[in-house]
Amino acid sequence: MRLALDLAAEAARSGEVPVGAVVTLGERIVATSANAMRGGHDPTAHAEMVAIRAAAKALETPRLDGCALWVTLEPCAMCAGAIALARLSRLYYAAPDPKGGAVDHGPRLFAQPTCHHRPDIYAGIGEAEAAGQLRGFFRDRR
C-alpha cells in the first residue's frame, strides 16, 4: 500500500485526484498506476483500470488469477466490475468512499447475484493517509 499511496501523492501533484493502484502477484509488483483521467482525457482512466490493463498486458492474460490489487480508495462500480472480470484474487483498499464506492457502499457489486467473481476484500490499510490526501486535494481546489 505504501507504493500506492506514493503514486496517489504524485497524481495529486500533477492535478489528478490522488488515487494510486498496484497489482501484485505474490511478492512481485506487476503493474502500478495512478489516476490519469485529466491528463489522458479519458474518463475511464481510474488508477485501478490503468493498473488492471497494464497487469493483463504484462502477464499476457485477461485473467489475473492469483493477483492482488492495492488501491488507495474504495473502487467505484466501473472498477469493481473490472476487478470481477479480471478475476483478481484479492482487493486491498485504503479509504472508504461512501459517495462513489461500490464495494462496501452503494451497489456493493460483489454481493450482487449477477457478479460471478468476488475477490477477498481487505479494507482500511493506510486509510488515514489516503483520506488525508483526498481531503487536502479537494480542500486546495475550493
XYZ file of C-alpha atoms in Angstrom:
142
model
C 0.000 0.000 0.000
C 2.974 2.290 0.587
C 3.679 2.377 -3.142
C 0.019 3.048 -3.978
C -0.037 5.957 -1.513
C 3.136 7.387 -3.068
C 1.578 7.080 -6.544
C -1.533 8.890 -5.278
C 0.624 11.735 -3.968
C 2.315 12.013 -7.380
C -1.090 12.110 -9.062
C -2.165 14.996 -6.827
C 0.972 16.960 -7.727
C 0.047 16.601 -11.407
C -3.537 17.763 -10.822
C -5.197 14.342 -10.786
C -7.420 13.127 -7.952
C -4.961 11.317 -5.642
C -5.645 7.633 -6.171
C -2.875 5.110 -6.709
C -3.021 1.404 -7.537
C -0.615 -1.527 -7.610
C -1.139 -5.071 -8.889
C 0.987 -7.782 -7.314
C 1.468 -11.483 -7.955
C 2.937 -12.945 -4.807
C 5.778 -10.621 -3.850
C 6.205 -9.346 -7.429
C 4.899 -5.946 -8.489
C 3.254 -6.499 -11.866
C 1.818 -3.038 -12.563
C 1.497 0.397 -10.972
C -0.634 3.388 -11.829
C -2.386 6.495 -10.628
C -5.470 8.320 -11.787
C -4.882 9.642 -15.312
C -8.305 10.929 -16.363
C -7.426 14.589 -16.757
C -4.035 14.120 -18.377
C -5.257 11.419 -20.727
C -8.674 12.962 -21.401
C -10.112 9.565 -20.520
C -12.970 9.226 -18.029
C -12.181 5.521 -17.618
C -8.523 6.064 -16.655
C -9.066 5.421 -12.962
C -5.957 4.101 -11.221
C -7.494 0.635 -10.914
C -8.420 0.413 -14.591
C -4.965 1.521 -15.741
C -3.263 -0.943 -13.368
C -5.516 -3.848 -14.400
C -4.879 -3.177 -18.095
C -1.119 -2.940 -17.537
C -1.041 -6.131 -15.447
C -3.025 -8.094 -18.022
C -0.652 -6.913 -20.726
C 2.460 -7.680 -18.645
C 1.209 -11.180 -17.809
C -0.225 -11.680 -21.313
C -3.591 -12.843 -19.998
C -7.030 -11.321 -19.425
C -7.385 -13.266 -16.168
C -5.386 -12.069 -13.173
C -5.945 -15.174 -11.040
C -3.691 -15.122 -8.008
C -3.080 -11.381 -8.285
C -3.917 -8.718 -5.718
C -4.955 -5.123 -6.337
C -3.855 -2.500 -3.820
C -5.698 0.828 -4.206
C -5.946 3.925 -2.042
C -9.714 4.442 -2.437
C -12.665 2.057 -2.428
C -13.321 1.191 -6.089
C -16.303 2.622 -7.938
C -18.804 0.445 -9.838
C -16.774 0.545 -13.070
C -13.573 -0.506 -11.313
C -15.312 -3.138 -9.174
C -16.752 -4.623 -12.375
C -13.286 -4.717 -13.932
C -11.892 -6.379 -10.790
C -14.523 -9.115 -11.065
C -13.979 -9.590 -14.805
C -10.211 -9.757 -14.346
C -10.698 -12.397 -11.628
C -8.348 -10.660 -9.201
C -7.981 -12.839 -6.112
C -7.619 -10.098 -3.511
C -8.554 -6.432 -3.176
C -6.866 -4.223 -0.605
C -8.167 -0.675 -0.337
C -7.314 2.183 1.986
C -10.088 4.769 2.321
C -13.794 4.019 2.047
C -15.852 6.029 -0.431
C -19.423 6.398 0.890
C -20.446 8.532 -2.111
C -18.894 6.674 -5.033
C -17.669 3.354 -3.721
C -19.231 0.131 -4.944
C -17.563 -2.497 -2.760
C -18.765 -1.771 0.771
C -21.001 1.172 -0.174
C -23.533 1.954 -2.891
C -24.330 -1.041 -5.082
C -21.971 -3.436 -3.246
C -21.226 -5.025 -6.578
C -19.542 -8.181 -5.309
C -22.644 -9.074 -3.276
C -24.904 -8.997 -6.337
C -26.120 -12.351 -7.685
C -25.079 -11.306 -11.187
C -21.462 -10.879 -10.112
C -19.680 -14.133 -10.911
C -16.434 -13.447 -9.058
C -15.737 -11.924 -5.656
C -12.181 -11.225 -4.510
C -11.154 -11.458 -0.885
C -11.505 -7.883 0.400
C -9.300 -6.120 2.953
C -10.284 -2.538 3.754
C -8.677 0.205 5.818
C -4.974 -0.404 5.145
C -3.455 3.096 5.036
C -6.896 4.654 5.435
C -5.839 7.742 7.413
C -3.139 8.756 4.950
C -5.286 8.116 1.869
C -8.241 10.011 3.315
C -5.918 12.885 4.232
C -4.550 13.042 0.687
C -8.071 13.240 -0.732
C -9.273 15.838 1.787
C -6.212 18.002 1.164
C -6.554 17.745 -2.612
C -10.196 18.852 -2.643
C -9.699 21.487 0.077
C -6.970 23.127 -2.018
C -9.311 23.315 -5.008
C -12.191 25.008 -3.213
